[in-house]
Coordinates of C-alpha atoms in Angstrom, one line a residue:
X30 CA 103.1 86.8 62.6
X31 CA 101.2 89.9 63.4
X32 CA 97.4 90.0 62.1
X33 CA 95.9 93.3 62.0
X34 CA 92.1 93.8 62.3
X35 CA 90.5 97.3 61.5
X36 CA 87.1 97.2 63.0
X37 CA 85.0 99.8 61.3
X38 CA 82.1 101.2 63.2
X39 CA 79.4 102.3 60.6
X40 CA 78.9 105.8 59.6
X41 CA 75.8 107.8 60.6
X42 CA 72.6 105.8 60.0
X43 CA 69.1 107.1 59.1
X44 CA 67.6 107.1 62.5
X45 CA 64.0 107.4 61.0
X46 CA 64.2 103.8 59.9
X47 CA 63.7 101.8 63.1
X48 CA 64.3 98.5 61.5
X49 CA 67.8 97.6 63.0
X50 CA 68.7 95.3 60.1
X51 CA 67.7 97.4 57.2
X52 CA 68.7 100.8 58.7
X53 CA 70.6 102.4 55.9
X54 CA 73.0 105.3 56.1
X55 CA 71.9 109.0 56.3
X56 CA 73.1 111.4 53.7
X57 CA 75.9 112.5 56.1
X58 CA 76.8 108.8 56.7
X59 CA 77.1 108.2 52.8
X60 CA 79.5 111.2 52.6
X61 CA 81.4 110.2 55.8
X62 CA 82.1 106.7 54.7
X63 CA 84.6 107.8 52.2
X64 CA 86.8 108.8 55.3
X65 CA 87.2 105.1 55.9
X66 CA 88.3 104.3 52.3
X67 CA 90.8 107.2 52.5
X68 CA 92.4 105.8 55.6
X69 CA 92.4 102.3 54.8
X70 CA 93.0 102.1 51.0
X71 CA 96.8 101.8 51.6
X72 CA 96.9 99.5 54.4
X73 CA 97.3 96.4 52.5
X74 CA 93.8 95.0 53.3
X75 CA 93.4 91.2 52.0
X76 CA 89.6 90.6 53.2
X77 CA 86.8 92.6 54.2
X78 CA 84.1 91.3 56.5
X79 CA 81.1 92.9 57.8
X80 CA 78.0 92.6 60.0
X81 CA 75.0 91.6 57.8
X82 CA 73.3 95.0 58.8
X83 CA 73.0 97.4 55.9
X84 CA 74.6 100.4 57.5
X85 CA 77.7 98.3 58.4
X86 CA 77.9 96.9 54.8
X87 CA 77.3 100.3 53.2
X88 CA 80.2 101.9 55.3
X89 CA 82.8 99.5 54.1
X90 CA 81.4 98.8 50.5
X91 CA 83.4 101.9 48.8
X92 CA 86.6 100.4 50.2
X93 CA 85.8 97.0 48.9
X94 CA 84.9 98.4 45.4
X95 CA 88.2 100.3 45.3
X96 CA 90.5 97.3 46.5
X97 CA 88.3 94.9 44.2
X98 CA 87.3 92.8 47.2
X99 CA 83.9 91.3 48.1
X100 CA 82.2 92.3 51.6
X101 CA 81.8 89.0 53.2
X102 CA 79.0 89.0 55.7
X103 CA 79.5 87.3 59.2
X104 CA 76.3 87.1 61.1
X105 CA 78.0 86.9 64.4
X106 CA 79.4 90.5 63.9
X107 CA 75.8 92.0 64.0
X108 CA 74.9 94.5 66.6
X109 CA 73.3 93.6 70.0
X110 CA 69.7 92.9 69.8
X111 CA 68.0 95.1 72.3
X112 CA 64.5 94.0 72.1
X113 CA 61.7 93.6 69.5
X114 CA 60.4 97.3 70.1
X115 CA 62.2 100.6 69.9
X116 CA 63.8 101.9 73.1
X117 CA 63.1 105.6 74.1
X118 CA 65.6 105.8 76.9
X119 CA 68.5 104.1 75.4
X120 CA 71.0 105.8 77.8
X121 CA 69.4 104.3 80.8
X122 CA 69.3 101.0 79.2
X123 CA 73.0 101.1 78.1
X124 CA 74.0 102.2 81.6
X125 CA 72.2 99.2 83.1
X126 CA 73.9 96.7 80.6
X127 CA 77.3 98.3 81.3
X128 CA 76.8 98.0 85.0
X129 CA 75.6 94.2 84.5
X130 CA 76.9 92.5 81.4
X131 CA 74.2 89.8 82.0
X132 CA 71.4 92.3 81.9
X133 CA 68.9 92.1 78.8
X134 CA 65.4 92.6 78.0
X135 CA 62.9 90.1 76.8
X136 CA 64.0 88.9 73.3
X137 CA 67.3 90.8 73.7
X138 CA 70.8 90.1 74.3
X139 CA 73.1 90.8 77.1
X140 CA 76.6 92.5 76.5
X141 CA 78.2 89.4 77.5
X142 CA 76.2 87.3 74.8
X143 CA 77.3 90.1 72.1
X144 CA 80.9 89.9 73.3
X145 CA 81.0 86.0 73.4
X146 CA 79.7 85.8 69.6
X147 CA 81.8 88.5 68.3
X148 CA 85.1 87.3 70.0
X149 CA 84.4 83.7 68.5
X150 CA 83.9 85.3 65.1
X151 CA 87.0 87.3 65.3
X152 CA 89.1 84.3 66.5
X153 CA 87.9 82.4 63.6
X154 CA 89.1 85.2 61.4
X155 CA 92.5 85.2 63.1
X156 CA 92.9 81.6 62.3
X157 CA 91.7 81.9 58.7
X158 CA 93.8 85.0 58.0
X159 CA 97.0 84.8 60.1
X160 CA 99.6 87.6 59.3
X161 CA 97.0 89.6 57.0
X162 CA 95.3 92.9 57.3
X163 CA 91.5 92.6 57.6
X164 CA 88.6 95.0 57.8
X165 CA 85.3 94.3 59.8
X166 CA 82.3 96.4 59.4
X167 CA 80.9 96.8 62.8
X168 CA 78.7 98.7 65.4
X169 CA 79.2 100.8 68.4
X170 CA 78.0 98.4 71.2
X171 CA 79.6 95.2 69.4
X172 CA 82.8 96.7 68.9
X173 CA 82.8 98.3 72.4
X174 CA 82.3 94.7 73.8
X175 CA 85.3 93.5 71.9
X176 CA 87.4 96.3 73.3
X177 CA 86.3 95.4 76.7
X178 CA 87.1 91.8 76.2
X179 CA 90.7 92.8 75.8
X180 CA 90.9 95.8 77.9
X181 CA 88.6 95.8 80.9
X182 CA 89.2 99.4 81.7
X183 CA 87.1 100.2 78.6
X184 CA 83.7 100.9 80.3
X185 CA 80.5 102.8 80.0
X186 CA 82.2 106.3 80.2
X187 CA 84.3 105.0 77.2
X188 CA 81.1 103.8 75.4
X189 CA 79.6 107.3 75.9
X190 CA 82.8 109.1 74.7
X191 CA 82.7 107.2 71.3
X192 CA 78.7 107.1 71.0
X193 CA 78.8 109.8 68.5
X194 CA 81.8 108.8 66.4
X195 CA 80.5 107.5 63.1
X196 CA 82.4 106.2 61.4
X197 CA 85.1 105.1 63.8
X198 CA 87.9 102.9 63.6
X199 CA 89.7 100.6 66.2
X200 CA 92.9 98.8 65.2
X201 CA 93.7 95.6 66.9
X202 CA 96.9 93.9 66.3
X203 CA 97.1 90.1 67.2
X204 CA 99.9 87.4 67.3
X205 CA 97.9 84.4 67.2
X206 CA 94.9 85.1 69.5
X207 CA 96.9 87.4 71.7
X208 CA 96.0 90.9 71.6
X209 CA 99.2 93.0 71.3
X210 CA 97.6 96.4 71.1
X211 CA 94.4 98.5 70.4
X212 CA 94.3 101.9 68.8
X213 CA 91.5 104.1 68.4
X214 CA 91.3 106.3 65.1
X215 CA 89.1 109.2 65.0
X216 CA 88.8 109.9 61.3
X217 CA 87.4 113.4 61.9
X218 CA 90.7 114.5 63.6
X219 CA 93.1 113.2 60.8

């Protein structure tokens, strides 16, 4: 039985809000999230999960409302914690993390730690929803580490390539816990 997981990277956030947990969508993000609903509404979705971060939940909420489903928060799908302070040179920091998956700042997480908790949460969903079609509201870095887990060729250059894609969907197909395929969907090219 094939289980399909549609990971949805959130739409554009309001970058003026530096609170990572509470950062809401920008006006553009609020408009663009409807691209997610249009793409997924006929995919036979049976459950919708999300990171607890506001921007991720807000991105999948219109789909949940349309399908009459709840958005179920799973803390382990949250974005990586960089540090307690705002980082000005995000690109240099990201390059360092992709070069060394164990690298992290004080009070932050390494990409290895982000991948470990996201994969554990995903594998739990695969057990709970075998043969179903699921949606998971996610984030750029967290989602990139999941792709990298199953496809080691996905690296920093790919992360840079998709950095501006918000929202962005990645479709994973599984048989049991074996990843059969990974498909990127650029909603702006449909």
